[in-house]
Each structure stands twice: as C-alpha cells, then as structure tokens.
C-alpha cells in the first residue's frame, strides 16, 4: 500500500512539473526557446572546433548558459523542491517504521564462521590531488577508486601480477588517467568520458566527446595473465603506454 502511494506521489510530481514546463514555454513569448536554441548552437559549434581555443570558449559558454537557463525554469525548481520534500518524507517514514528483513535459513545449510583477510588497497578515494603508484616494487591488489579533481598514474612494471585477470576501475570527475603496461602484458580497456581525449598505444582520439570506447589486445581472450581497465570521467584523458 505504501509503495503504491509513493508511486502515485512521484507520478503527480512529474505531471505537475510537465504542466509547469508547458505553461512556461507558452507564456514566455519565445524567450526560453531562444536561449535554449542559442545555447545548443554554441555547444554544437564549440564541439566542432574543440581543438581550438575559440571552440573551447564557445563550448563552455554554451554549456554554462544552458545549465543556467534550465536551472531558472520554474518546472525544474519545483521538481528539485518536491524531490527534497519527498526524500525528507521518506526519511521520516523510515525512522518511524524501519524495514525489517528476515533471512530464510534452510535447515540443511550449516552456518560456519568465515575467515576474511584484510588486504591494503594500493590507492584510496581522493577528492583533490594526484595519485601515483609506488616507484619501488609493490604487491598487486585490484584497484577500484573514485577521485574528484586530479590525475591518476599506475605503473604496472613495478609489480608482479597474478596468473589471472586483474581489474583496474577508476572513476574521475576531472582528471587524467595514465596506465603504463609492460610489453608482454595483454589488456582490455573501456573508457567513458563526457569530454577529453583517448590515447591507447598507437590509437588516438584527440576529440573525445560524450562517448564510450572499448579496446583490447589481440591475445587478451586467451591470455592467462591480463588486466582489465575500466575508467570513466566527466572531463579527462586516458593515456595507455608500453614501457
């Protein structure tokens, strides 16, 4: 019953937001449509000339103008306010009637205490600043980190990788990722970014905009020792080199 009420509430909020948006478009005398169109044109032209300084300025001007225009919409303000009230309501409800999860335990399964071993991560989550792997020999541990603003450099020539698939996952807001690989190591790469550049060995994409790319070396599927690299960023480059 509560789930249905929550779903109905979200539906009403969305409907009111759509009605407000339609009214704002109808009674704005074309000003809103003009600013949205103008910002979109600036973003499009800036993207086409992203390698030039004027292209970058045009792109960011259009993007900032678009964000300001959208955030000034009454429909968007209403949705943000309504969402905040909804989340506050859900939080109060969860405090009053917390969800109780009762696990189903089969009699045939014997419960035993599991022993776990802590492994120190090579990197930690970082809000600001550069992170670099150790220059001396270090013990390998799979990497899964999130960074705010800053570059990440990982040199895999200073570690001994196990005979299995190793994993590197890096999520950046703004920053570059540089991976240094030994020549004999096979690897697969998946990179997602809103704006930046990609350089994987001899393959280069200098104008990378709102894309996802995936590459792997020819012997990756059959290799016993290999590394899988998954990176994502809002603004940032990916560079992979052999050393």
PDB file of C-alpha atoms in Angstrom:
ATOM      1  CA  UNK A   1       0.000   0.000   0.000  1.00  0.00           C
ATOM      2  CA  UNK A   2       2.831   2.372   0.927  1.00  0.00           C
ATOM      3  CA  UNK A   3       4.731   1.555  -2.289  1.00  0.00           C
ATOM      4  CA  UNK A   4       1.626   2.373  -4.371  1.00  0.00           C
ATOM      5  CA  UNK A   5       1.190   5.702  -2.533  1.00  0.00           C
ATOM      6  CA  UNK A   6       4.840   6.568  -3.175  1.00  0.00           C
ATOM      7  CA  UNK A   7       4.497   5.710  -6.867  1.00  0.00           C
ATOM      8  CA  UNK A   8       1.337   7.850  -7.142  1.00  0.00           C
ATOM      9  CA  UNK A   9       3.097  10.763  -5.424  1.00  0.00           C
ATOM     10  CA  UNK A  10       6.014  10.605  -7.875  1.00  0.00           C
ATOM     11  CA  UNK A  11       3.560  10.475 -10.802  1.00  0.00           C
ATOM     12  CA  UNK A  12       1.731  13.583  -9.555  1.00  0.00           C
ATOM     13  CA  UNK A  13       5.019  15.431  -9.074  1.00  0.00           C
ATOM     14  CA  UNK A  14       6.129  14.636 -12.639  1.00  0.00           C
ATOM     15  CA  UNK A  15       2.747  15.642 -14.085  1.00  0.00           C
ATOM     16  CA  UNK A  16       2.816  18.982 -12.263  1.00  0.00           C
ATOM     17  CA  UNK A  17       6.378  19.549 -13.479  1.00  0.00           C
ATOM     18  CA  UNK A  18       5.355  18.858 -17.091  1.00  0.00           C
ATOM     19  CA  UNK A  19       2.362  21.219 -16.817  1.00  0.00           C
ATOM     20  CA  UNK A  20       4.579  23.981 -15.353  1.00  0.00           C
ATOM     21  CA  UNK A  21       7.084  23.495 -18.178  1.00  0.00           C
ATOM     22  CA  UNK A  22       4.354  23.736 -20.840  1.00  0.00           C
ATOM     23  CA  UNK A  23       2.914  26.893 -19.245  1.00  0.00           C
ATOM     24  CA  UNK A  24       6.360  28.451 -19.027  1.00  0.00           C
ATOM     25  CA  UNK A  25       7.026  27.740 -22.708  1.00  0.00           C
ATOM     26  CA  UNK A  26       3.599  29.075 -23.760  1.00  0.00           C
ATOM     27  CA  UNK A  27       3.724  32.333 -21.780  1.00  0.00           C
ATOM     28  CA  UNK A  28       7.430  33.134 -22.113  1.00  0.00           C
ATOM     29  CA  UNK A  29       6.897  34.665 -25.599  1.00  0.00           C
ATOM     30  CA  UNK A  30       9.700  32.619 -27.139  1.00  0.00           C
ATOM     31  CA  UNK A  31      12.476  33.830 -24.843  1.00  0.00           C
ATOM     32  CA  UNK A  32      13.051  30.427 -23.257  1.00  0.00           C
ATOM     33  CA  UNK A  33      13.121  28.625 -26.598  1.00  0.00           C
ATOM     34  CA  UNK A  34      15.544  31.227 -27.982  1.00  0.00           C
ATOM     35  CA  UNK A  35      18.021  30.830 -25.091  1.00  0.00           C
ATOM     36  CA  UNK A  36      17.830  27.024 -25.258  1.00  0.00           C
ATOM     37  CA  UNK A  37      18.380  27.104 -29.032  1.00  0.00           C
ATOM     38  CA  UNK A  38      21.211  29.657 -28.734  1.00  0.00           C
ATOM     39  CA  UNK A  39      22.998  27.616 -26.028  1.00  0.00           C
ATOM     40  CA  UNK A  40      22.632  24.408 -28.054  1.00  0.00           C
ATOM     41  CA  UNK A  41      24.096  26.087 -31.154  1.00  0.00           C
ATOM     42  CA  UNK A  42      27.077  27.329 -29.108  1.00  0.00           C
ATOM     43  CA  UNK A  43      27.686  23.829 -27.724  1.00  0.00           C
ATOM     44  CA  UNK A  44      27.425  22.270 -31.195  1.00  0.00           C
ATOM     45  CA  UNK A  45      29.770  24.778 -32.857  1.00  0.00           C
ATOM     46  CA  UNK A  46      32.189  24.600 -29.924  1.00  0.00           C
ATOM     47  CA  UNK A  47      32.275  20.805 -30.154  1.00  0.00           C
ATOM     48  CA  UNK A  48      33.111  21.019 -33.874  1.00  0.00           C
ATOM     49  CA  UNK A  49      36.077  23.306 -33.072  1.00  0.00           C
ATOM     50  CA  UNK A  50      37.041  21.816 -29.699  1.00  0.00           C
ATOM     51  CA  UNK A  51      40.736  21.628 -30.644  1.00  0.00           C
ATOM     52  CA  UNK A  52      40.885  25.444 -30.955  1.00  0.00           C
ATOM     53  CA  UNK A  53      40.772  27.939 -28.111  1.00  0.00           C
ATOM     54  CA  UNK A  54      37.745  29.703 -29.600  1.00  0.00           C
ATOM     55  CA  UNK A  55      35.956  26.362 -29.848  1.00  0.00           C
ATOM     56  CA  UNK A  56      36.584  25.592 -26.172  1.00  0.00           C
ATOM     57  CA  UNK A  57      35.344  29.047 -25.138  1.00  0.00           C
ATOM     58  CA  UNK A  58      32.227  28.693 -27.286  1.00  0.00           C
ATOM     59  CA  UNK A  59      31.524  25.192 -25.975  1.00  0.00           C
ATOM     60  CA  UNK A  60      31.826  26.105 -22.296  1.00  0.00           C
ATOM     61  CA  UNK A  61      29.888  29.342 -22.781  1.00  0.00           C
ATOM     62  CA  UNK A  62      27.035  27.389 -24.371  1.00  0.00           C
ATOM     63  CA  UNK A  63      27.123  24.714 -21.669  1.00  0.00           C
ATOM     64  CA  UNK A  64      27.073  27.199 -18.779  1.00  0.00           C
ATOM     65  CA  UNK A  65      24.292  29.188 -20.480  1.00  0.00           C
ATOM     66  CA  UNK A  66      22.277  26.014 -20.957  1.00  0.00           C
ATOM     67  CA  UNK A  67      22.677  24.970 -17.308  1.00  0.00           C
ATOM     68  CA  UNK A  68      21.704  28.451 -16.045  1.00  0.00           C
ATOM     69  CA  UNK A  69      18.669  28.572 -18.363  1.00  0.00           C
ATOM     70  CA  UNK A  70      17.472  25.123 -17.287  1.00  0.00           C
ATOM     71  CA  UNK A  71      18.036  25.790 -13.575  1.00  0.00           C
ATOM     72  CA  UNK A  72      15.989  29.005 -13.833  1.00  0.00           C
ATOM     73  CA  UNK A  73      12.938  27.140 -15.095  1.00  0.00           C
ATOM     74  CA  UNK A  74      10.094  27.096 -12.581  1.00  0.00           C
ATOM     75  CA  UNK A  75       9.395  23.488 -13.509  1.00  0.00           C
ATOM     76  CA  UNK A  76      12.957  22.479 -12.573  1.00  0.00           C
ATOM     77  CA  UNK A  77      12.812  24.495  -9.330  1.00  0.00           C
ATOM     78  CA  UNK A  78       9.545  22.798  -8.449  1.00  0.00           C
ATOM     79  CA  UNK A  79      10.937  19.322  -9.174  1.00  0.00           C
ATOM     80  CA  UNK A  80      14.031  19.946  -7.019  1.00  0.00           C
ATOM     81  CA  UNK A  81      11.906  21.301  -4.159  1.00  0.00           C
ATOM     82  CA  UNK A  82       9.361  18.468  -4.464  1.00  0.00           C
ATOM     83  CA  UNK A  83      12.130  15.853  -4.568  1.00  0.00           C
ATOM     84  CA  UNK A  84      13.722  17.301  -1.425  1.00  0.00           C
ATOM     85  CA  UNK A  85      10.346  17.192   0.388  1.00  0.00           C
ATOM     86  CA  UNK A  86       9.752  13.642  -0.865  1.00  0.00           C
ATOM     87  CA  UNK A  87      13.167  12.416   0.337  1.00  0.00           C
ATOM     88  CA  UNK A  88      12.613  14.092   3.717  1.00  0.00           C
ATOM     89  CA  UNK A  89       9.214  12.388   3.971  1.00  0.00           C
ATOM     90  CA  UNK A  90      10.752   9.013   3.112  1.00  0.00           C
ATOM     91  CA  UNK A  91      13.477   9.517   5.704  1.00  0.00           C
ATOM     92  CA  UNK A  92      10.910  10.306   8.433  1.00  0.00           C
ATOM     93  CA  UNK A  93       8.837   7.285   7.426  1.00  0.00           C
ATOM     94  CA  UNK A  94      11.864   5.004   7.574  1.00  0.00           C
ATOM     95  CA  UNK A  95      12.603   6.249  11.098  1.00  0.00           C
ATOM     96  CA  UNK A  96       9.030   5.606  12.246  1.00  0.00           C
ATOM     97  CA  UNK A  97       8.630   2.199  10.612  1.00  0.00           C
ATOM     98  CA  UNK A  98      12.053   0.790   9.723  1.00  0.00           C
ATOM     99  CA  UNK A  99      12.099  -2.066   7.250  1.00  0.00           C
ATOM    100  CA  UNK A 100      12.736  -5.463   8.808  1.00  0.00           C
ATOM    101  CA  UNK A 101      14.448  -8.075   6.658  1.00  0.00           C
ATOM    102  CA  UNK A 102      14.191 -11.635   7.921  1.00  0.00           C
ATOM    103  CA  UNK A 103      16.562 -14.055   6.190  1.00  0.00           C
ATOM    104  CA  UNK A 104      15.289 -17.500   5.283  1.00  0.00           C
ATOM    105  CA  UNK A 105      17.678 -20.138   6.605  1.00  0.00           C
ATOM    106  CA  UNK A 106      17.321 -23.705   5.378  1.00  0.00           C
ATOM    107  CA  UNK A 107      17.992 -26.393   7.947  1.00  0.00           C
ATOM    108  CA  UNK A 108      20.181 -28.339   5.543  1.00  0.00           C
ATOM    109  CA  UNK A 109      22.715 -25.484   5.415  1.00  0.00           C
ATOM    110  CA  UNK A 110      25.256 -25.460   8.214  1.00  0.00           C
ATOM    111  CA  UNK A 111      26.372 -21.980   9.233  1.00  0.00           C
ATOM    112  CA  UNK A 112      30.092 -21.571   9.692  1.00  0.00           C
ATOM    113  CA  UNK A 113      32.140 -18.560  10.597  1.00  0.00           C
ATOM    114  CA  UNK A 114      34.001 -17.245   7.548  1.00  0.00           C
ATOM    115  CA  UNK A 115      37.581 -16.069   7.909  1.00  0.00           C
ATOM    116  CA  UNK A 116      38.406 -12.936   5.949  1.00  0.00           C
ATOM    117  CA  UNK A 117      41.824 -11.374   5.409  1.00  0.00           C
ATOM    118  CA  UNK A 118      42.251  -7.615   5.071  1.00  0.00           C
ATOM    119  CA  UNK A 119      44.301  -6.500   2.055  1.00  0.00           C
ATOM    120  CA  UNK A 120      45.598  -2.956   1.997  1.00  0.00           C
ATOM    121  CA  UNK A 121      44.429  -1.144  -1.175  1.00  0.00           C
ATOM    122  CA  UNK A 122      47.035   0.369  -3.471  1.00  0.00           C
ATOM    123  CA  UNK A 123      45.012   3.580  -3.856  1.00  0.00           C
ATOM    124  CA  UNK A 124      42.265   5.270  -1.880  1.00  0.00           C
ATOM    125  CA  UNK A 125      39.453   7.596  -2.855  1.00  0.00           C
ATOM    126  CA  UNK A 126      40.815  11.094  -3.369  1.00  0.00           C
ATOM    127  CA  UNK A 127      38.998  14.446  -3.570  1.00  0.00           C
ATOM    128  CA  UNK A 128      41.921  16.600  -4.740  1.00  0.00           C
ATOM    129  CA  UNK A 129      45.458  15.837  -5.900  1.00  0.00           C
ATOM    130  CA  UNK A 130      47.439  13.359  -7.949  1.00  0.00           C
ATOM    131  CA  UNK A 131      47.827   9.668  -7.093  1.00  0.00           C
ATOM    132  CA  UNK A 132      50.758   7.621  -8.389  1.00  0.00           C
ATOM    133  CA  UNK A 133      51.732   4.001  -7.880  1.00  0.00           C
ATOM    134  CA  UNK A 134      54.937   3.306  -5.941  1.00  0.00           C
ATOM    135  CA  UNK A 135      58.248   3.689  -7.778  1.00  0.00           C
ATOM    136  CA  UNK A 136      59.660   0.648  -5.977  1.00  0.00           C
ATOM    137  CA  UNK A 137      58.363  -2.936  -6.295  1.00  0.00           C
ATOM    138  CA  UNK A 138      54.904  -3.310  -4.730  1.00  0.00           C
ATOM    139  CA  UNK A 139      52.433  -6.145  -4.123  1.00  0.00           C
ATOM    140  CA  UNK A 140      49.493  -6.167  -6.519  1.00  0.00           C
ATOM    141  CA  UNK A 141      45.897  -5.666  -5.395  1.00  0.00           C
ATOM    142  CA  UNK A 142      42.954  -4.919  -7.686  1.00  0.00           C
ATOM    143  CA  UNK A 143      42.132  -1.209  -7.905  1.00  0.00           C
ATOM    144  CA  UNK A 144      38.659   0.307  -7.508  1.00  0.00           C
ATOM    145  CA  UNK A 145      38.746   4.028  -6.675  1.00  0.00           C
ATOM    146  CA  UNK A 146      36.865   7.297  -7.110  1.00  0.00           C
ATOM    147  CA  UNK A 147      38.580  10.659  -7.486  1.00  0.00           C
ATOM    148  CA  UNK A 148      37.376  14.231  -7.505  1.00  0.00           C
ATOM    149  CA  UNK A 149      39.899  16.512  -9.208  1.00  0.00           C
ATOM    150  CA  UNK A 150      43.346  15.155 -10.009  1.00  0.00           C
ATOM    151  CA  UNK A 151      45.356  12.736 -12.140  1.00  0.00           C
ATOM    152  CA  UNK A 152      45.986   9.034 -11.535  1.00  0.00           C
ATOM    153  CA  UNK A 153      49.146   7.276 -12.762  1.00  0.00           C
ATOM    154  CA  UNK A 154      49.569   3.495 -12.490  1.00  0.00           C
ATOM    155  CA  UNK A 155      52.839   1.794 -13.464  1.00  0.00           C
ATOM    156  CA  UNK A 156      52.342  -1.973 -13.767  1.00  0.00           C
ATOM    157  CA  UNK A 157      56.022  -2.649 -14.474  1.00  0.00           C
ATOM    158  CA  UNK A 158      56.817  -2.350 -10.758  1.00  0.00           C
ATOM    159  CA  UNK A 159      54.573  -5.208  -9.606  1.00  0.00           C
ATOM    160  CA  UNK A 160      54.137  -8.947 -10.186  1.00  0.00           C
ATOM    161  CA  UNK A 161      50.646  -9.668 -11.479  1.00  0.00           C
ATOM    162  CA  UNK A 162      48.963 -12.999 -10.680  1.00  0.00           C
ATOM    163  CA  UNK A 163      48.177 -15.520 -13.428  1.00  0.00           C
ATOM    164  CA  UNK A 164      44.590 -14.329 -13.781  1.00  0.00           C
ATOM    165  CA  UNK A 165      42.571 -11.319 -14.905  1.00  0.00           C
ATOM    166  CA  UNK A 166      43.446  -8.244 -12.821  1.00  0.00           C
ATOM    167  CA  UNK A 167      40.999  -5.362 -12.510  1.00  0.00           C
ATOM    168  CA  UNK A 168      41.507  -1.581 -12.507  1.00  0.00           C
ATOM    169  CA  UNK A 169      38.411   0.627 -12.052  1.00  0.00           C
ATOM    170  CA  UNK A 170      38.874   4.408 -11.852  1.00  0.00           C
ATOM    171  CA  UNK A 171      36.071   6.993 -11.717  1.00  0.00           C
ATOM    172  CA  UNK A 172      37.124  10.644 -12.059  1.00  0.00           C
ATOM    173  CA  UNK A 173      35.211  13.900 -12.015  1.00  0.00           C
ATOM    174  CA  UNK A 174      38.001  15.962 -13.571  1.00  0.00           C
ATOM    175  CA  UNK A 175      41.406  14.450 -14.208  1.00  0.00           C
ATOM    176  CA  UNK A 176      43.582  12.313 -16.458  1.00  0.00           C
ATOM    177  CA  UNK A 177      44.384   8.612 -16.129  1.00  0.00           C
ATOM    178  CA  UNK A 178      47.741   7.246 -17.296  1.00  0.00           C
ATOM    179  CA  UNK A 179      48.414   3.499 -17.394  1.00  0.00           C
ATOM    180  CA  UNK A 180      51.943   2.136 -18.038  1.00  0.00           C
ATOM    181  CA  UNK A 181      51.992  -1.506 -19.183  1.00  0.00           C
ATOM    182  CA  UNK A 182      54.838  -3.989 -19.744  1.00  0.00           C
ATOM    183  CA  UNK A 183      55.164  -5.106 -23.389  1.00  0.00           C
ATOM    184  CA  UNK A 184      54.233  -8.743 -22.732  1.00  0.00           C
ATOM    185  CA  UNK A 185      51.011  -7.954 -20.853  1.00  0.00           C
ATOM    186  CA  UNK A 186      47.632  -8.267 -22.600  1.00  0.00           C
ATOM    187  CA  UNK A 187      44.942  -5.796 -21.640  1.00  0.00           C
ATOM    188  CA  UNK A 188      41.366  -4.665 -22.293  1.00  0.00           C
ATOM    189  CA  UNK A 189      40.140  -1.098 -21.928  1.00  0.00           C
ATOM    190  CA  UNK A 190      36.733   0.506 -21.548  1.00  0.00           C
ATOM    191  CA  UNK A 191      36.614   4.278 -21.222  1.00  0.00           C
ATOM    192  CA  UNK A 192      33.664   6.633 -20.812  1.00  0.00           C
ATOM    193  CA  UNK A 193      34.000  10.399 -20.754  1.00  0.00           C
ATOM    194  CA  UNK A 194      31.983  13.498 -21.413  1.00  0.00           C
ATOM    195  CA  UNK A 195      34.933  15.488 -22.790  1.00  0.00           C
ATOM    196  CA  UNK A 196      38.605  14.662 -23.219  1.00  0.00           C
ATOM    197  CA  UNK A 197      40.954  12.574 -25.341  1.00  0.00           C
ATOM    198  CA  UNK A 198      41.993   8.927 -25.635  1.00  0.00           C
ATOM    199  CA  UNK A 199      45.438   7.557 -26.452  1.00  0.00           C
ATOM    200  CA  UNK A 200      45.844   3.759 -26.283  1.00  0.00           C
ATOM    201  CA  UNK A 201      49.217   2.666 -27.659  1.00  0.00           C
ATOM    202  CA  UNK A 202      49.217   3.923 -31.276  1.00  0.00           C
ATOM    203  CA  UNK A 203      45.479   4.624 -31.393  1.00  0.00           C
ATOM    204  CA  UNK A 204      44.468   8.212 -30.642  1.00  0.00           C
ATOM    205  CA  UNK A 205      41.169  10.049 -30.435  1.00  0.00           C
ATOM    206  CA  UNK A 206      42.006  13.723 -29.748  1.00  0.00           C
ATOM    207  CA  UNK A 207      38.355  14.874 -29.845  1.00  0.00           C
ATOM    208  CA  UNK A 208      36.501  12.630 -27.435  1.00  0.00           C
ATOM    209  CA  UNK A 209      33.029  13.918 -26.566  1.00  0.00           C
ATOM    210  CA  UNK A 210      30.287  12.064 -24.679  1.00  0.00           C
ATOM    211  CA  UNK A 211      31.411   8.616 -25.850  1.00  0.00           C
ATOM    212  CA  UNK A 212      32.203   5.140 -24.607  1.00  0.00           C
ATOM    213  CA  UNK A 213      35.033   3.180 -26.251  1.00  0.00           C
ATOM    214  CA  UNK A 214      36.240  -0.380 -25.760  1.00  0.00           C
ATOM    215  CA  UNK A 215      39.543  -1.886 -26.946  1.00  0.00           C
ATOM    216  CA  UNK A 216      41.590  -4.997 -26.207  1.00  0.00           C
ATOM    217  CA  UNK A 217      44.842  -6.526 -27.361  1.00  0.00           C
ATOM    218  CA  UNK A 218      44.663  -9.419 -29.841  1.00  0.00           C
ATOM    219  CA  UNK A 219      45.765 -12.080 -27.357  1.00  0.00           C
ATOM    220  CA  UNK A 220      43.591 -10.882 -24.480  1.00  0.00           C
ATOM    221  CA  UNK A 221      40.914 -13.611 -24.599  1.00  0.00           C
ATOM    222  CA  UNK A 222      43.403 -16.498 -24.384  1.00  0.00           C
ATOM    223  CA  UNK A 223      45.982 -14.870 -22.108  1.00  0.00           C
ATOM    224  CA  UNK A 224      46.472 -16.358 -18.649  1.00  0.00           C
ATOM    225  CA  UNK A 225      47.869 -13.098 -17.292  1.00  0.00           C
ATOM    226  CA  UNK A 226      45.938  -9.969 -18.289  1.00  0.00           C
ATOM    227  CA  UNK A 227      44.480  -6.743 -16.938  1.00  0.00           C
ATOM    228  CA  UNK A 228      41.077  -5.149 -17.480  1.00  0.00           C
ATOM    229  CA  UNK A 229      40.940  -1.355 -17.201  1.00  0.00           C
ATOM    230  CA  UNK A 230      37.599   0.435 -16.747  1.00  0.00           C
ATOM    231  CA  UNK A 231      37.751   4.238 -16.496  1.00  0.00           C
ATOM    232  CA  UNK A 232      35.157   7.000 -16.510  1.00  0.00           C
ATOM    233  CA  UNK A 233      35.288  10.769 -16.122  1.00  0.00           C
ATOM    234  CA  UNK A 234      33.312  13.911 -16.773  1.00  0.00           C
ATOM    235  CA  UNK A 235      36.354  15.750 -18.135  1.00  0.00           C
ATOM    236  CA  UNK A 236      39.642  13.911 -18.560  1.00  0.00           C
ATOM    237  CA  UNK A 237      42.023  11.988 -20.814  1.00  0.00           C
ATOM    238  CA  UNK A 238      43.007   8.334 -20.879  1.00  0.00           C
ATOM    239  CA  UNK A 239      46.576   7.505 -21.894  1.00  0.00           C
ATOM    240  CA  UNK A 240      47.966   3.949 -22.130  1.00  0.00           C
ATOM    241  CA  UNK A 241      51.640   3.355 -22.968  1.00  0.00           C
ATOM    242  CA  UNK A 242      54.051   0.420 -23.167  1.00  0.00           C
ATOM    243  CA  UNK A 243      57.257   0.634 -21.168  1.00  0.00           C
TER     244      UNK A 243
END
